[in-house]
């Protein structure tokens, strides 16, 4: 298939590489063109403007936030009026997804993903997709090339964004809970690894506890697989959706504040699991 791929950050570069590997004809664009070098060596073509990457069958975007997606769609050389079906993988707000769906000349599918860069490299992402069934059919082989499973959740694209935001809130809440439990155990003289082994070996044998439990036990907060400012962006998008739908989410306020604290004290480059550092500091052991 003739594919455009826009946004070659930690996630996008790995996803685009897997699409090239799967034999697709891939044209890439990134704000900082140097990040395209490895992909061009692997067989991709580098476009001068976003719109030049959106002349084929589909154009996939994987960008930092709402502002980045708006720039690439509505800005100079943007893809809004391009013929390609726009598949949006970025974690963006519900309102922007609705606007993109209304405006896209070539059709629009929302397909945010679960999984960190390591999962993206291994083509093991989980894709949550929503859009017109015929458009989702077109996407199927592409999602198979980047992920291990696709969930089709309906015809309204922004529903996929609400699912993704709900999931990210639960990840952050799980990390917060683990960080508090580990801090409690550690201050009481119990080894963090031992606590994690007991928990994941009994009632908490889920990928989220394994992945983030290891990060917390091993203090792997840099380099960030998912940078804390992006996590803060997501929790802010959750808050916007919760305000719109009139849903009180008291836990959200706690994890968002710990993210702010982690960024303020650790810097912009810390992983979002760095909330554990805020939890430890509050207990006097950080
Ligand atoms: P990243 O490494 O920071 O990459 C961000 C990308 O957005 C880069 O290509 C960057 O271009 C581009 N960008 C930022 N601002 C821009 C602007 N104003 N105009 C044009 N391009 C702009 O982020 P990532 O970790 O790949 O995450 C990408 C998206 O996936 C985010 O929405 C994130 O929430 C979501 N996500 C991330 C993970 C994860 O674990 N990392 C997992 C699931 C979903 P430059 O290269 O020029 O800076």
Short mmCIF file of C-alpha atoms and ligand atoms in Angstrom, two decimals, residues 6-13 29-33 35 62-65 67-69 71-72 89-92 113-117 125 164 168 212 225-227 230-231 233-234 272, ligand 1:
data_model
loop_
_atom_site.label_atom_id
_atom_site.label_comp_id
_atom_site.label_asym_id
_atom_site.label_seq_id
_atom_site.Cartn_x
_atom_site.Cartn_y
_atom_site.Cartn_z
CA UNK A 6 4.16 11.72 9.78
CA UNK A 7 5.89 12.01 13.15
CA UNK A 8 9.11 10.09 13.69
CA UNK A 9 9.53 10.32 17.45
CA UNK A 10 10.14 7.31 19.69
CA UNK A 11 6.89 5.64 18.68
CA UNK A 12 6.48 6.82 15.08
CA UNK A 13 9.98 5.90 13.92
CA UNK A 29 7.78 13.49 7.09
CA UNK A 30 9.07 14.81 10.40
CA UNK A 31 9.48 18.38 11.71
CA UNK A 32 13.14 17.59 12.36
CA UNK A 33 14.13 15.82 9.11
CA UNK A 35 15.14 11.68 12.36
CA UNK A 62 2.02 9.83 15.36
CA UNK A 63 2.70 13.21 16.93
CA UNK A 64 3.25 14.54 20.44
CA UNK A 65 -0.02 16.32 21.21
CA UNK A 67 -0.89 21.25 18.96
CA UNK A 68 1.43 19.11 16.83
CA UNK A 69 -1.47 17.39 15.08
CA UNK A 71 0.08 22.08 12.90
CA UNK A 72 0.45 19.08 10.59
CA UNK A 89 -2.37 7.29 16.22
CA UNK A 90 -1.43 10.15 18.54
CA UNK A 91 -2.94 10.41 22.01
CA UNK A 92 -5.06 13.52 21.46
CA UNK A 113 -2.15 2.64 20.62
CA UNK A 114 -1.17 1.00 23.90
CA UNK A 115 2.46 -0.05 24.34
CA UNK A 116 5.77 1.70 24.92
CA UNK A 117 8.56 2.18 22.32
CA UNK A 125 1.27 -2.57 20.01
CA UNK A 164 -7.11 5.45 25.15
CA UNK A 168 -3.73 5.91 30.31
CA UNK A 212 6.13 -0.58 35.40
CA UNK A 225 10.26 5.65 27.22
CA UNK A 226 7.24 7.89 27.78
CA UNK A 227 8.26 11.35 28.88
CA UNK A 230 3.49 13.75 27.59
CA UNK A 231 1.93 11.93 30.55
CA UNK A 233 -0.61 16.18 28.64
CA UNK A 234 -2.65 12.95 28.76
CA UNK A 272 6.15 9.41 33.66
P1 LIG B 1 8.17 11.87 20.93
O1 LIG B 1 9.26 10.88 20.85
O2 LIG B 1 8.34 13.07 21.79
O3 LIG B 1 7.83 12.34 19.43
C1 LIG B 1 6.95 13.40 19.21
C2 LIG B 1 6.79 13.65 17.71
O4 LIG B 1 5.92 14.78 17.52
C3 LIG B 1 8.11 13.99 17.00
O5 LIG B 1 8.06 13.49 15.68
C4 LIG B 1 8.07 15.53 16.99
O6 LIG B 1 8.85 16.11 15.97
C5 LIG B 1 6.60 15.75 16.70
N1 LIG B 1 6.16 17.11 17.06
C6 LIG B 1 6.10 17.66 18.29
N2 LIG B 1 5.60 18.92 18.22
C7 LIG B 1 5.38 19.16 16.91
C8 LIG B 1 4.86 20.27 16.18
N3 LIG B 1 4.46 21.41 16.82
N4 LIG B 1 4.75 20.17 14.84
C9 LIG B 1 5.12 19.03 14.19
N5 LIG B 1 5.62 17.95 14.82
C10 LIG B 1 5.73 18.01 16.16
O7 LIG B 1 6.79 11.20 21.42
P2 LIG B 1 6.36 9.65 21.36
O8 LIG B 1 6.74 9.00 22.64
O9 LIG B 1 6.75 9.07 20.05
O10 LIG B 1 4.75 9.83 21.43
C11 LIG B 1 3.99 10.18 20.27
C12 LIG B 1 2.51 10.07 20.60
O11 LIG B 1 2.22 8.72 21.01
C13 LIG B 1 2.04 10.96 21.77
O12 LIG B 1 0.74 11.41 21.53
C14 LIG B 1 2.07 10.00 22.96
O13 LIG B 1 1.18 10.42 23.97
C15 LIG B 1 1.63 8.71 22.29
N6 LIG B 1 2.08 7.45 22.92
C16 LIG B 1 3.32 7.34 23.42
C17 LIG B 1 3.72 6.13 24.00
C18 LIG B 1 5.09 5.96 24.61
O14 LIG B 1 5.26 5.07 25.46
N7 LIG B 1 6.09 6.74 24.23
C19 LIG B 1 2.82 5.05 24.06
C20 LIG B 1 1.56 5.18 23.48
C21 LIG B 1 1.19 6.40 22.92
P3 LIG B 1 10.42 16.46 16.25
O15 LIG B 1 11.15 15.18 16.02
O16 LIG B 1 10.72 17.53 15.28
O17 LIG B 1 10.51 16.93 17.70
#
